[in-house]
CSV table of C-alpha atoms and ligand atoms in Angstrom, one decimal:
chain,number,residue,atom,x,y,z
A,944,MET,CA,-0.4,0.1,-0.1
A,945,GLY,CA,1.9,3.3,-1.2
A,946,LEU,CA,1.0,6.5,0.4
A,947,LYS,CA,-1.8,8.6,1.4
A,948,LEU,CA,-1.1,13.0,1.5
A,949,LEU,CA,-3.3,15.3,2.2
A,950,VAL,CA,-1.9,18.9,0.7
A,951,ILE,CA,-3.9,22.6,1.8
A,952,GLY,CA,-4.0,25.4,-0.5
A,953,GLU,CA,-5.9,26.1,-3.4
A,954,GLY,CA,-3.5,28.4,-5.6
A,955,GLY,CA,-0.3,27.1,-8.0
A,956,ARG,CA,1.8,25.6,-5.3
A,957,GLU,CA,-0.3,23.2,-3.5
A,958,HIS,CA,-0.8,22.3,-7.8
A,959,CYS,CA,2.8,21.9,-7.7
A,960,LEU,CA,2.7,19.9,-4.5
A,961,ALA,CA,0.4,17.7,-5.4
A,962,TRP,CA,1.4,16.9,-9.4
A,963,ALA,CA,6.0,16.5,-7.1
A,964,LEU,CA,3.8,14.3,-4.9
A,965,ALA,CA,1.4,12.4,-7.2
A,966,ARG,CA,4.7,11.1,-9.6
A,967,SER,CA,6.1,8.9,-7.6
A,968,SER,CA,5.8,5.1,-7.4
A,969,GLN,CA,5.7,5.4,-3.3
A,970,VAL,CA,2.1,7.3,-3.4
A,971,GLU,CA,-1.3,6.4,-3.5
A,972,GLN,CA,-4.0,9.3,-3.0
A,973,VAL,CA,-2.7,13.0,-3.3
A,974,TYR,CA,-6.0,14.7,-1.7
A,975,VAL,CA,-5.6,18.1,-1.9
A,976,THR,CA,-8.4,20.9,-0.1
A,977,PRO,CA,-10.0,23.2,-1.7
A,978,GLY,CA,-8.0,22.9,-4.9
A,979,ASN,CA,-8.3,24.2,-8.0
A,980,GLY,CA,-9.3,23.3,-11.5
A,981,GLY,CA,-5.7,21.3,-12.0
A,982,THR,CA,-5.5,19.5,-8.7
A,983,ALA,CA,-9.2,18.2,-9.7
A,984,THR,CA,-8.2,16.1,-13.0
A,985,GLU,CA,-3.9,15.3,-11.6
A,986,PRO,CA,-3.8,11.9,-11.9
A,987,LYS,CA,-4.1,10.4,-8.2
A,988,CYS,CA,-5.6,12.9,-7.0
A,989,CYS,CA,-8.9,14.1,-5.7
A,990,ASN,CA,-10.4,17.4,-4.6
A,991,LEU,CA,-11.8,17.7,-1.0
A,992,THR,CA,-14.9,20.7,0.2
A,993,LEU,CA,-12.4,20.9,3.2
A,994,ASN,CA,-11.5,24.2,4.4
A,995,SER,CA,-7.9,25.7,5.5
A,996,LEU,CA,-9.2,26.6,8.7
A,997,ASP,CA,-11.1,24.0,10.2
A,998,PHE,CA,-8.9,22.0,12.2
A,999,ALA,CA,-10.9,19.5,13.6
A,1000,GLY,CA,-12.9,18.5,9.9
A,1001,LEU,CA,-9.5,18.0,8.5
A,1002,ILE,CA,-8.0,16.2,11.8
A,1003,ARG,CA,-11.4,13.8,11.6
A,1004,PHE,CA,-10.3,13.0,7.6
A,1005,ALA,CA,-6.7,12.8,8.1
A,1006,ARG,CA,-8.2,9.9,10.8
A,1007,GLN,CA,-10.5,8.4,9.5
A,1008,GLU,CA,-8.6,8.0,6.1
A,1009,ALA,CA,-5.7,7.0,7.4
A,1010,ILE,CA,-3.8,9.7,6.1
A,1011,ASP,CA,0.5,9.1,6.3
A,1012,LEU,CA,1.7,13.2,6.0
A,1013,THR,CA,-0.7,16.7,5.3
A,1014,ILE,CA,1.4,19.1,3.9
A,1015,ALA,CA,0.5,22.8,4.7
A,1016,GLY,CA,0.8,25.2,1.7
A,1017,PRO,CA,0.2,28.3,3.4
A,1018,GLU,CA,1.1,30.4,5.8
A,1019,ALA,CA,-2.5,30.6,6.8
A,1020,PRO,CA,-3.2,28.4,8.6
A,1021,LEU,CA,-0.2,27.6,10.0
A,1022,ALA,CA,0.1,31.1,11.6
A,1023,GLU,CA,-2.9,29.6,13.5
A,1024,GLY,CA,-1.6,26.9,15.3
A,1025,ILE,CA,-2.6,23.8,12.5
A,1026,ALA,CA,1.0,22.3,13.9
A,1027,ASP,CA,0.6,22.3,16.8
A,1028,ALA,CA,-3.1,20.7,16.4
A,1029,PHE,CA,-2.1,17.9,14.2
A,1030,GLN,CA,0.4,17.1,17.0
A,1031,ALA,CA,-2.1,17.4,19.6
A,1032,ALA,CA,-4.0,14.6,17.3
A,1033,GLY,CA,-1.0,12.7,17.3
A,1034,LEU,CA,-1.0,13.3,13.1
A,1035,LEU,CA,2.1,14.4,10.9
A,1036,LEU,CA,1.9,17.9,9.4
A,1037,PHE,CA,4.5,18.7,7.4
A,1038,GLY,CA,4.9,22.9,8.6
A,1039,PRO,CA,6.3,24.9,11.9
A,1040,THR,CA,3.9,25.8,15.1
A,1041,ARG,CA,2.4,28.4,15.2
A,1042,ALA,CA,4.9,29.7,17.5
A,1043,GLY,CA,7.8,29.2,14.0
A,1044,ALA,CA,5.2,30.6,11.9
A,1045,ARG,CA,5.3,34.4,13.3
A,1046,ILE,CA,8.5,34.5,11.5
A,1047,GLU,CA,5.9,35.5,9.5
A,1048,ALA,CA,3.0,36.5,10.9
A,1049,SER,CA,4.7,39.2,12.9
A,1050,LYS,CA,7.7,40.9,11.0
A,1051,ALA,CA,8.2,42.6,14.3
A,1052,TRP,CA,9.1,39.2,15.8
A,1053,ALA,CA,11.2,38.1,13.5
A,1054,LYS,CA,13.2,41.4,12.9
A,1055,LYS,CA,13.9,40.8,16.8
A,1056,LEU,CA,14.7,37.2,16.8
A,1057,MET,CA,17.8,38.0,14.1
A,1058,HIS,CA,18.9,40.9,15.9
A,1059,ARG,CA,19.7,38.7,18.9
A,1060,ALA,CA,21.1,35.9,16.3
A,1061,GLY,CA,23.0,38.0,14.3
A,1062,VAL,CA,21.6,38.1,11.4
A,1063,PRO,CA,22.1,41.0,8.7
A,1064,THR,CA,19.1,42.8,8.2
A,1065,ALA,CA,17.0,45.8,7.4
A,1066,ALA,CA,17.7,48.6,10.2
A,1067,CYS,CA,14.0,49.1,11.6
A,1068,ARG,CA,12.0,50.9,13.8
A,1069,VAL,CA,8.3,49.1,15.5
A,1070,PHE,CA,5.5,51.6,16.2
A,1071,THR,CA,2.1,51.1,17.9
A,1072,ASP,CA,1.5,54.4,17.8
A,1073,ILE,CA,0.2,55.6,14.3
A,1074,GLN,CA,1.4,60.1,16.1
A,1075,GLN,CA,4.6,58.1,17.2
A,1076,ALA,CA,5.0,56.9,13.3
A,1077,ARG,CA,4.0,60.0,11.6
A,1078,GLY,CA,6.9,61.8,13.9
A,1079,TYR,CA,9.3,59.6,11.9
A,1080,VAL,CA,8.0,59.0,9.3
A,1081,ARG,CA,9.4,63.2,8.8
A,1082,ASP,CA,11.9,63.7,10.8
A,1083,THR,CA,13.7,60.8,8.7
A,1084,PRO,CA,15.3,60.8,5.3
A,1085,VAL,CA,13.8,59.0,2.6
A,1086,PRO,CA,13.5,56.2,1.0
A,1087,LEU,CA,11.6,54.5,3.7
A,1088,VAL,CA,9.3,51.1,3.4
A,1089,VAL,CA,6.6,50.8,5.8
A,1090,LYS,CA,5.3,47.7,6.6
A,1091,ALA,CA,2.5,46.3,9.2
A,1092,ASP,CA,3.3,43.4,10.8
A,1093,GLY,CA,1.1,40.9,10.9
A,1094,LEU,CA,-0.3,38.6,7.9
A,1095,ALA,CA,-1.7,41.6,5.2
A,1096,GLN,CA,-1.3,38.8,1.7
A,1097,GLY,CA,1.0,41.2,0.0
A,1098,LYS,CA,-0.6,43.9,1.1
A,1099,GLY,CA,1.8,45.7,3.8
A,1100,VAL,CA,4.5,46.4,2.1
A,1101,THR,CA,5.2,50.7,0.9
A,1102,VAL,CA,8.6,51.5,-0.7
A,1103,ALA,CA,8.4,54.8,0.1
A,1104,MET,CA,10.3,56.8,-2.2
A,1105,ASP,CA,9.5,60.1,0.0
A,1106,THR,CA,7.9,61.3,2.4
A,1107,ASP,CA,4.4,62.1,1.9
A,1108,THR,CA,4.0,58.3,0.2
A,1109,ALA,CA,5.0,56.1,3.6
A,1110,LEU,CA,2.6,58.8,5.7
A,1111,ASP,CA,0.0,57.6,3.0
A,1112,ALA,CA,1.7,54.2,3.6
A,1113,LEU,CA,0.5,55.2,7.6
A,1114,ASP,CA,-3.0,56.0,6.7
A,1115,GLN,CA,-4.2,52.8,4.8
A,1116,LEU,CA,-2.4,50.6,6.9
A,1117,VAL,CA,-4.8,52.1,10.5
A,1118,ARG,CA,-7.0,51.4,7.2
A,1119,LEU,CA,-6.3,48.0,7.1
A,1120,GLY,CA,-7.8,46.9,10.9
A,1121,GLU,CA,-5.8,44.7,13.3
A,1122,CYS,CA,-2.7,43.7,11.3
A,1123,GLY,CA,-1.6,47.2,10.7
A,1124,ARG,CA,-1.4,48.5,14.6
A,1125,THR,CA,2.2,47.5,14.6
A,1126,VAL,CA,4.3,49.3,12.0
A,1127,VAL,CA,7.0,48.7,11.4
A,1128,ILE,CA,9.2,50.9,9.1
A,1129,GLU,CA,13.0,49.9,8.0
A,1130,GLU,CA,15.7,50.8,5.9
A,1131,TYR,CA,15.5,50.9,2.0
A,1132,LEU,CA,18.5,47.9,1.0
A,1133,SER,CA,19.5,48.5,-3.2
A,1134,GLY,CA,20.3,45.7,-4.3
A,1135,GLU,CA,19.1,42.5,-6.5
A,1136,GLU,CA,15.7,39.7,-5.1
A,1137,VAL,CA,16.9,36.4,-4.6
A,1138,SER,CA,14.1,34.0,-2.7
A,1139,VAL,CA,16.7,30.9,-0.6
A,1140,LEU,CA,14.1,28.9,0.7
A,1141,ALA,CA,15.6,24.8,2.9
A,1142,PHE,CA,13.8,22.9,4.3
A,1143,THR,CA,15.1,22.1,8.2
A,1144,ASP,CA,14.2,20.2,11.3
A,1145,GLY,CA,15.0,22.1,13.1
A,1146,THR,CA,18.6,20.8,13.4
A,1147,THR,CA,19.7,20.2,9.9
A,1148,ILE,CA,19.1,22.3,7.2
A,1149,LEU,CA,18.9,21.8,3.1
A,1150,PRO,CA,18.7,24.8,0.9
A,1151,MET,CA,17.0,24.6,-2.0
A,1152,LEU,CA,18.5,25.9,-5.6
A,1153,ALA,CA,18.3,30.3,-5.2
A,1154,ALA,CA,14.9,31.0,-7.5
A,1155,GLN,CA,13.6,34.6,-8.6
A,1156,ASP,CA,10.9,35.9,-7.9
A,1157,HIS,CA,8.5,38.6,-10.2
A,1158,LYS,CA,6.9,40.5,-7.9
A,1159,ARG,CA,5.5,43.7,-9.5
A,1160,ILE,CA,2.8,43.3,-12.0
A,1161,GLY,CA,4.8,45.8,-14.8
A,1162,VAL,CA,7.9,44.8,-17.5
A,1163,GLY,CA,11.0,46.0,-16.2
A,1164,ASP,CA,9.3,45.7,-12.4
A,1165,THR,CA,7.2,48.0,-12.4
A,1166,GLY,CA,3.5,48.8,-11.2
A,1167,PRO,CA,2.1,47.2,-7.6
A,1168,ASN,CA,3.2,44.6,-6.5
A,1169,THR,CA,1.8,40.7,-7.0
A,1170,GLY,CA,1.8,37.3,-5.4
A,1171,GLY,CA,4.3,36.8,-7.9
A,1172,MET,CA,5.0,37.0,-11.6
A,1173,GLY,CA,6.9,34.4,-12.5
A,1174,ALA,CA,9.9,32.7,-11.9
A,1175,TYR,CA,13.0,30.7,-12.7
A,1176,ALA,CA,16.1,28.5,-11.2
A,1177,PRO,CA,18.5,28.2,-10.1
A,1178,ALA,CA,19.1,32.2,-9.9
A,1179,PRO,CA,22.8,33.2,-11.5
A,1180,LEU,CA,22.6,35.4,-9.3
A,1181,VAL,CA,24.0,33.0,-6.2
A,1182,THR,CA,27.1,31.9,-6.9
A,1183,PRO,CA,28.2,28.8,-4.3
A,1184,GLU,CA,29.9,31.3,-2.0
A,1185,VAL,CA,27.2,33.6,-1.6
A,1186,MET,CA,24.8,30.5,-1.1
A,1187,ALA,CA,27.7,29.9,1.5
A,1188,ARG,CA,27.5,33.1,2.9
A,1189,ILE,CA,23.8,32.8,3.0
A,1190,GLU,CA,24.1,28.8,4.6
A,1191,ARG,CA,26.1,30.5,7.0
A,1192,GLU,CA,25.5,34.1,7.8
A,1193,VAL,CA,21.3,33.9,7.6
A,1194,LEU,CA,19.8,30.4,8.0
A,1195,ALA,CA,22.4,28.4,10.5
A,1196,PRO,CA,21.4,31.5,12.9
A,1197,THR,CA,18.1,31.7,12.1
A,1198,VAL,CA,17.0,27.8,12.7
A,1199,ASN,CA,19.9,28.1,15.7
A,1200,ALA,CA,17.7,31.3,17.5
A,1201,LEU,CA,14.0,29.3,16.4
A,1202,ALA,CA,16.2,26.2,18.8
A,1203,ARG,CA,17.0,28.5,21.6
A,1204,GLU,CA,14.1,29.7,22.1
A,1205,GLY,CA,12.6,26.1,22.4
A,1206,ILE,CA,10.5,26.1,18.9
A,1207,ASP,CA,10.0,23.4,16.9
A,1208,TYR,CA,10.3,24.0,13.5
A,1209,ARG,CA,10.0,21.4,11.0
A,1210,GLY,CA,8.9,21.9,7.5
A,1211,VAL,CA,10.6,24.7,5.3
A,1212,LEU,CA,12.1,28.2,6.6
A,1213,TYR,CA,11.9,31.4,3.3
A,1214,ALA,CA,14.1,33.6,3.0
A,1215,GLY,CA,13.9,36.6,0.7
A,1216,LEU,CA,16.8,38.2,0.2
A,1217,MET,CA,18.4,41.7,-0.9
A,1218,ILE,CA,22.4,41.0,-2.4
A,1219,ASP,CA,24.3,43.7,-2.7
A,1220,ARG,CA,27.6,44.2,-5.4
A,1221,GLU,CA,29.6,42.9,-3.0
A,1222,GLY,CA,28.1,39.5,-2.9
A,1223,THR,CA,26.5,40.4,1.1
A,1224,PRO,CA,22.7,38.8,1.6
A,1225,ARG,CA,20.4,40.7,3.7
A,1226,VAL,CA,17.5,39.3,5.1
A,1227,ILE,CA,14.0,41.0,3.3
A,1228,GLU,CA,11.5,38.8,5.5
A,1229,PHE,CA,11.4,35.0,6.3
A,1230,ASN,CA,8.1,32.9,5.2
A,1231,CYS,CA,7.4,29.6,7.2
A,1232,ARG,CA,6.2,27.2,3.6
A,1233,LEU,CA,6.9,27.4,0.3
A,1234,GLY,CA,7.2,30.1,-2.1
A,1235,ASP,CA,4.6,30.6,-5.1
A,1236,PRO,CA,5.0,31.1,-7.7
A,1237,GLU,CA,9.4,29.7,-6.4
A,1238,THR,CA,8.2,26.5,-6.3
A,1239,GLN,CA,6.7,26.1,-9.4
A,1240,VAL,CA,10.4,26.1,-11.3
A,1241,LEU,CA,11.7,23.9,-7.5
A,1242,LEU,CA,9.8,20.5,-7.4
A,1243,PRO,CA,10.1,20.5,-11.0
A,1244,LEU,CA,14.3,20.5,-10.7
A,1245,LEU,CA,13.6,18.3,-7.8
A,1246,GLU,CA,14.5,14.8,-8.3
A,1247,THR,CA,14.8,13.7,-5.0
A,1248,PRO,CA,11.3,11.9,-3.9
A,1249,LEU,CA,9.4,15.0,-2.4
A,1250,GLU,CA,7.5,12.5,-0.3
A,1251,GLU,CA,11.0,11.6,1.4
A,1252,VAL,CA,12.1,15.2,2.2
A,1253,LEU,CA,8.9,15.7,3.2
A,1254,LEU,CA,8.6,12.6,5.9
A,1255,SER,CA,12.5,13.1,6.5
A,1256,THR,CA,11.7,16.3,8.2
A,1257,VAL,CA,8.7,15.7,9.9
A,1258,HIS,CA,11.4,12.5,11.7
A,1259,ARG,CA,14.1,14.8,12.1
A,1260,GLN,CA,15.9,12.1,9.8
A,1261,LEU,CA,17.0,15.1,7.1
A,1262,GLU,CA,20.3,14.5,7.8
A,1263,GLN,CA,19.7,11.3,5.9
A,1264,VAL,CA,18.7,12.9,2.9
A,1265,HIS,CA,20.5,14.7,-0.1
A,1266,LEU,CA,18.9,17.2,-2.0
A,1267,GLN,CA,19.5,15.6,-6.6
A,1268,TRP,CA,18.3,18.7,-8.5
A,1269,ARG,CA,18.7,18.2,-12.3
A,1270,PRO,CA,20.9,19.8,-14.4
A,1271,GLY,CA,19.4,23.4,-16.8
A,1272,ALA,CA,16.9,25.2,-15.7
A,1273,CYS,CA,13.2,26.6,-14.9
A,1274,ALA,CA,10.7,28.7,-16.2
A,1275,CYS,CA,7.8,29.1,-15.0
A,1276,ILE,CA,4.5,32.4,-16.5
A,1277,VAL,CA,2.3,33.7,-14.7
A,1278,VAL,CA,-0.8,33.4,-16.6
A,1279,SER,CA,-3.3,36.3,-15.0
A,1280,ALA,CA,-6.6,37.9,-15.3
A,1281,ASP,CA,-7.8,41.3,-16.9
A,1282,GLY,CA,-7.6,43.2,-13.6
A,1283,TYR,CA,-5.3,41.5,-11.7
A,1284,PRO,CA,-3.8,42.9,-8.3
A,1285,GLY,CA,-7.1,45.1,-8.5
A,1286,PRO,CA,-10.6,43.5,-8.5
A,1287,TYR,CA,-9.7,41.1,-11.6
A,1288,ARG,CA,-12.1,39.3,-14.4
A,1289,GLN,CA,-13.5,35.9,-14.0
A,1290,GLY,CA,-15.5,32.8,-14.9
A,1291,ASP,CA,-14.0,32.5,-18.3
A,1292,PRO,CA,-13.4,29.7,-20.2
A,1293,ILE,CA,-9.4,28.3,-20.6
A,1294,THR,CA,-8.3,26.8,-23.9
A,1295,GLY,CA,-5.1,25.8,-25.5
A,1296,LEU,CA,-3.9,23.2,-22.3
A,1297,ASP,CA,-3.4,20.0,-24.1
A,1298,ARG,CA,-0.9,22.1,-27.3
A,1299,ALA,CA,0.5,24.1,-23.9
A,1300,ARG,CA,0.8,21.3,-22.2
A,1301,GLU,CA,3.3,19.6,-25.5
A,1302,GLY,CA,6.5,21.9,-24.2
A,1303,ALA,CA,5.5,22.9,-20.3
A,1304,LEU,CA,4.3,21.9,-17.6
A,1305,ILE,CA,1.0,23.4,-15.8
A,1306,PHE,CA,0.4,24.6,-12.7
A,1307,HIS,CA,-3.2,25.8,-12.6
A,1308,ALA,CA,-3.3,28.5,-9.5
A,1309,GLY,CA,-7.2,30.1,-10.4
A,1310,THR,CA,-9.5,27.9,-11.7
A,1311,ARG,CA,-12.2,25.7,-11.2
A,1312,GLN,CA,-13.8,23.0,-12.5
A,1313,VAL,CA,-17.6,23.2,-14.1
A,1314,ASP,CA,-19.7,21.1,-15.9
A,1315,GLY,CA,-17.1,19.8,-17.6
A,1316,LYS,CA,-15.3,23.2,-18.5
A,1317,LEU,CA,-12.5,24.9,-17.4
A,1318,LEU,CA,-13.1,28.2,-16.0
A,1319,SER,CA,-10.8,31.2,-14.3
A,1320,GLY,CA,-11.1,31.6,-10.9
A,1321,GLY,CA,-8.2,34.4,-9.4
A,1322,GLY,CA,-6.0,36.5,-9.7
A,1323,ARG,CA,-3.1,34.7,-11.2
A,1324,VAL,CA,-5.3,31.7,-13.0
A,1325,LEU,CA,-1.3,28.9,-14.3
A,1326,GLY,CA,1.8,29.1,-13.6
A,1327,VAL,CA,3.5,27.9,-17.0
A,1328,SER,CA,6.7,26.1,-15.9
A,1329,ALA,CA,9.2,24.1,-18.7
A,1330,LEU,CA,12.5,23.1,-17.8
A,1331,GLY,CA,15.3,23.6,-20.3
A,1332,ALA,CA,19.3,22.8,-20.9
A,1333,GLY,CA,19.7,26.3,-19.7
A,1334,LEU,CA,18.0,29.8,-18.5
A,1335,GLU,CA,17.2,30.3,-22.6
A,1336,GLN,CA,15.5,27.3,-23.9
A,1337,ALA,CA,13.4,26.9,-20.3
A,1338,LEU,CA,11.9,30.7,-20.9
A,1339,ALA,CA,12.3,30.0,-24.5
A,1340,LEU,CA,9.8,26.8,-24.5
A,1341,ALA,CA,7.4,28.3,-21.1
A,1342,TYR,CA,6.7,31.4,-23.4
A,1343,ALA,CA,5.8,29.4,-26.9
A,1344,ALA,CA,3.6,27.1,-23.9
A,1345,VAL,CA,1.8,30.6,-23.0
A,1346,GLY,CA,1.2,31.7,-26.4
A,1347,GLU,CA,-1.0,28.0,-26.8
A,1348,VAL,CA,-3.4,29.1,-23.9
A,1349,ASP,CA,-6.0,31.9,-24.1
A,1350,PHE,CA,-8.9,33.4,-22.4
A,1351,THR,CA,-10.8,36.7,-22.7
A,1352,GLY,CA,-8.3,39.5,-20.9
A,1353,ALA,CA,-5.5,37.2,-20.1
A,1354,TYR,CA,-1.7,38.4,-19.4
A,1355,HIS,CA,1.5,37.5,-18.6
A,1356,ARG,CA,4.5,39.5,-18.3
A,1357,PRO,CA,6.3,39.1,-21.0
A,1358,ASP,CA,10.2,39.5,-20.0
A,1359,ILE,CA,10.4,36.7,-16.7
A,1360,GLY,CA,14.4,36.0,-16.1
A,1361,TRP,CA,14.7,38.9,-17.8
A,1362,ARG,CA,17.7,40.0,-14.8
A,1363,ALA,CA,19.7,36.7,-14.9
A,1364,LEU,CA,19.6,36.8,-18.6
A,1365,SER,CA,21.0,40.2,-19.2
A,1366,GLN,CA,23.5,39.0,-15.9
A,1367,THR,CA,25.1,35.8,-18.3
A,1368,LYS,CA,25.0,37.8,-21.8
B,2578,LIG,P1,7.7,42.1,1.5
B,2578,LIG,O1,6.4,41.4,1.5
B,2578,LIG,O2,8.5,41.8,2.7
B,2578,LIG,O3,8.5,40.5,1.3
B,2578,LIG,O4,8.0,43.2,0.9
B,2578,LIG,C1,7.3,43.2,-0.5
B,2578,LIG,C2,8.2,44.1,-1.6
B,2578,LIG,O5,8.8,45.3,-1.2
B,2578,LIG,C3,10.2,43.1,-1.0
B,2578,LIG,O6,9.8,41.8,-2.5
B,2578,LIG,C4,10.4,43.8,-2.1
B,2578,LIG,O7,10.9,44.2,-2.9
B,2578,LIG,C5,9.9,45.1,-1.2
B,2578,LIG,N1,10.6,45.4,-0.1
B,2578,LIG,C6,10.9,45.6,1.3
B,2578,LIG,N2,11.2,45.4,2.1
B,2578,LIG,C7,12.5,45.8,1.8
B,2578,LIG,C8,13.2,47.3,2.1
B,2578,LIG,N3,14.2,47.3,3.4
B,2578,LIG,N4,14.3,47.4,1.0
B,2578,LIG,C9,13.8,47.7,-0.1
B,2578,LIG,N5,13.0,47.6,-0.5
B,2578,LIG,C10,11.9,46.1,0.6
B,2579,LIG,N1,6.6,34.3,-4.2
B,2579,LIG,C1,6.6,35.0,-3.2
B,2579,LIG,C2,5.7,34.6,-2.0
B,2579,LIG,O1,5.7,33.4,-1.9
B,2579,LIG,O2,5.9,34.8,-0.8
């Protein structure tokens, strides 16, 4: 009998997780809740309608179906303590406890942890009094970065190039309510961003390949922030020397600090980093989970069976695992709905996926199956990933596949990978 797994979430990341798990001969069944139009038709996969915050319902299902491992995709259930609830029920779940998830759920807490651990990051001030925050902004030279302390679904950060923008950002955070009550104001870091995600069981740390996301909606990294419009890996900016520094200066001290605080951190530690001209890494933020769309370029490159890595993480046996990567590169182009990241169109039929699938991997994000038809139903609709001998080939294949896909108002960035391509030319 093979493994039965449960993936929680509904994005492209979760489709990719389900796909990567289902392709292993050791895996018999992957349940995804709530899943999307892609996980509904993926071989060995089956969608459920359980809510990701209904821990009692999820635990009941996991017991009934003898689920071997549950994987929490997004941060919200982790921040609400899903790992603690599963542990208390004697069930295995991949992802940190509520205390560990604070590294993402409270930026002020994460900053204090980094400070105690000597991890390089932007200097910051934390305010709970908005008038004091305003006064500080008026007295401090720009640029400044204004952040909500709590989870804000990507809407909590403003990079302010002038004082008025910073003051407006503070007003907006007050309107956000709970997650904006505590505000972090930090120094602006210049350089290039990369994501380095690592599996950790609290002792052993296994970094994945460095990936680069593209957070802005527009060409040349312009316009408003999104969940991520595309990614590629490996990122050539992260040379072996830079990766060694990231391990030594960021990942190891952070995992050690978590352990010293008595926090049981087993899962993924995602470091969003700014790398300066000298190759010095500084932390922009930590996440307590896999990235989206980084997952859609990392898992296709991972040769080690994913279920082995995840189970070894929860069993604290990661020292026995060696992450094996395919040679070459992977690129993912996100196709989004008209209007995204603002209010967007939905309910449009999606065509061309069979042709697109010939040269690429299609990971659904905001899609749903309705009466046998595939409809758009989210801001980010699809992630189209392709593997290649190098980044240029991976991008060419991914863009060719994107060209086959169509729905009314479909949008994608035409310049994913531009930073890496300009570096290698
Ligand atoms: P976060 O939600 O913390 O990842 O922030 C969203 C985006 O804001 C990041 O991807 C960066 O592009 C930018 N950002 C955040 N903090 C800083 C900083 N201290 N300096 C420069 N850019 C930043
Ligand atoms: N790609 C950004 C994130 O997952 O937070």
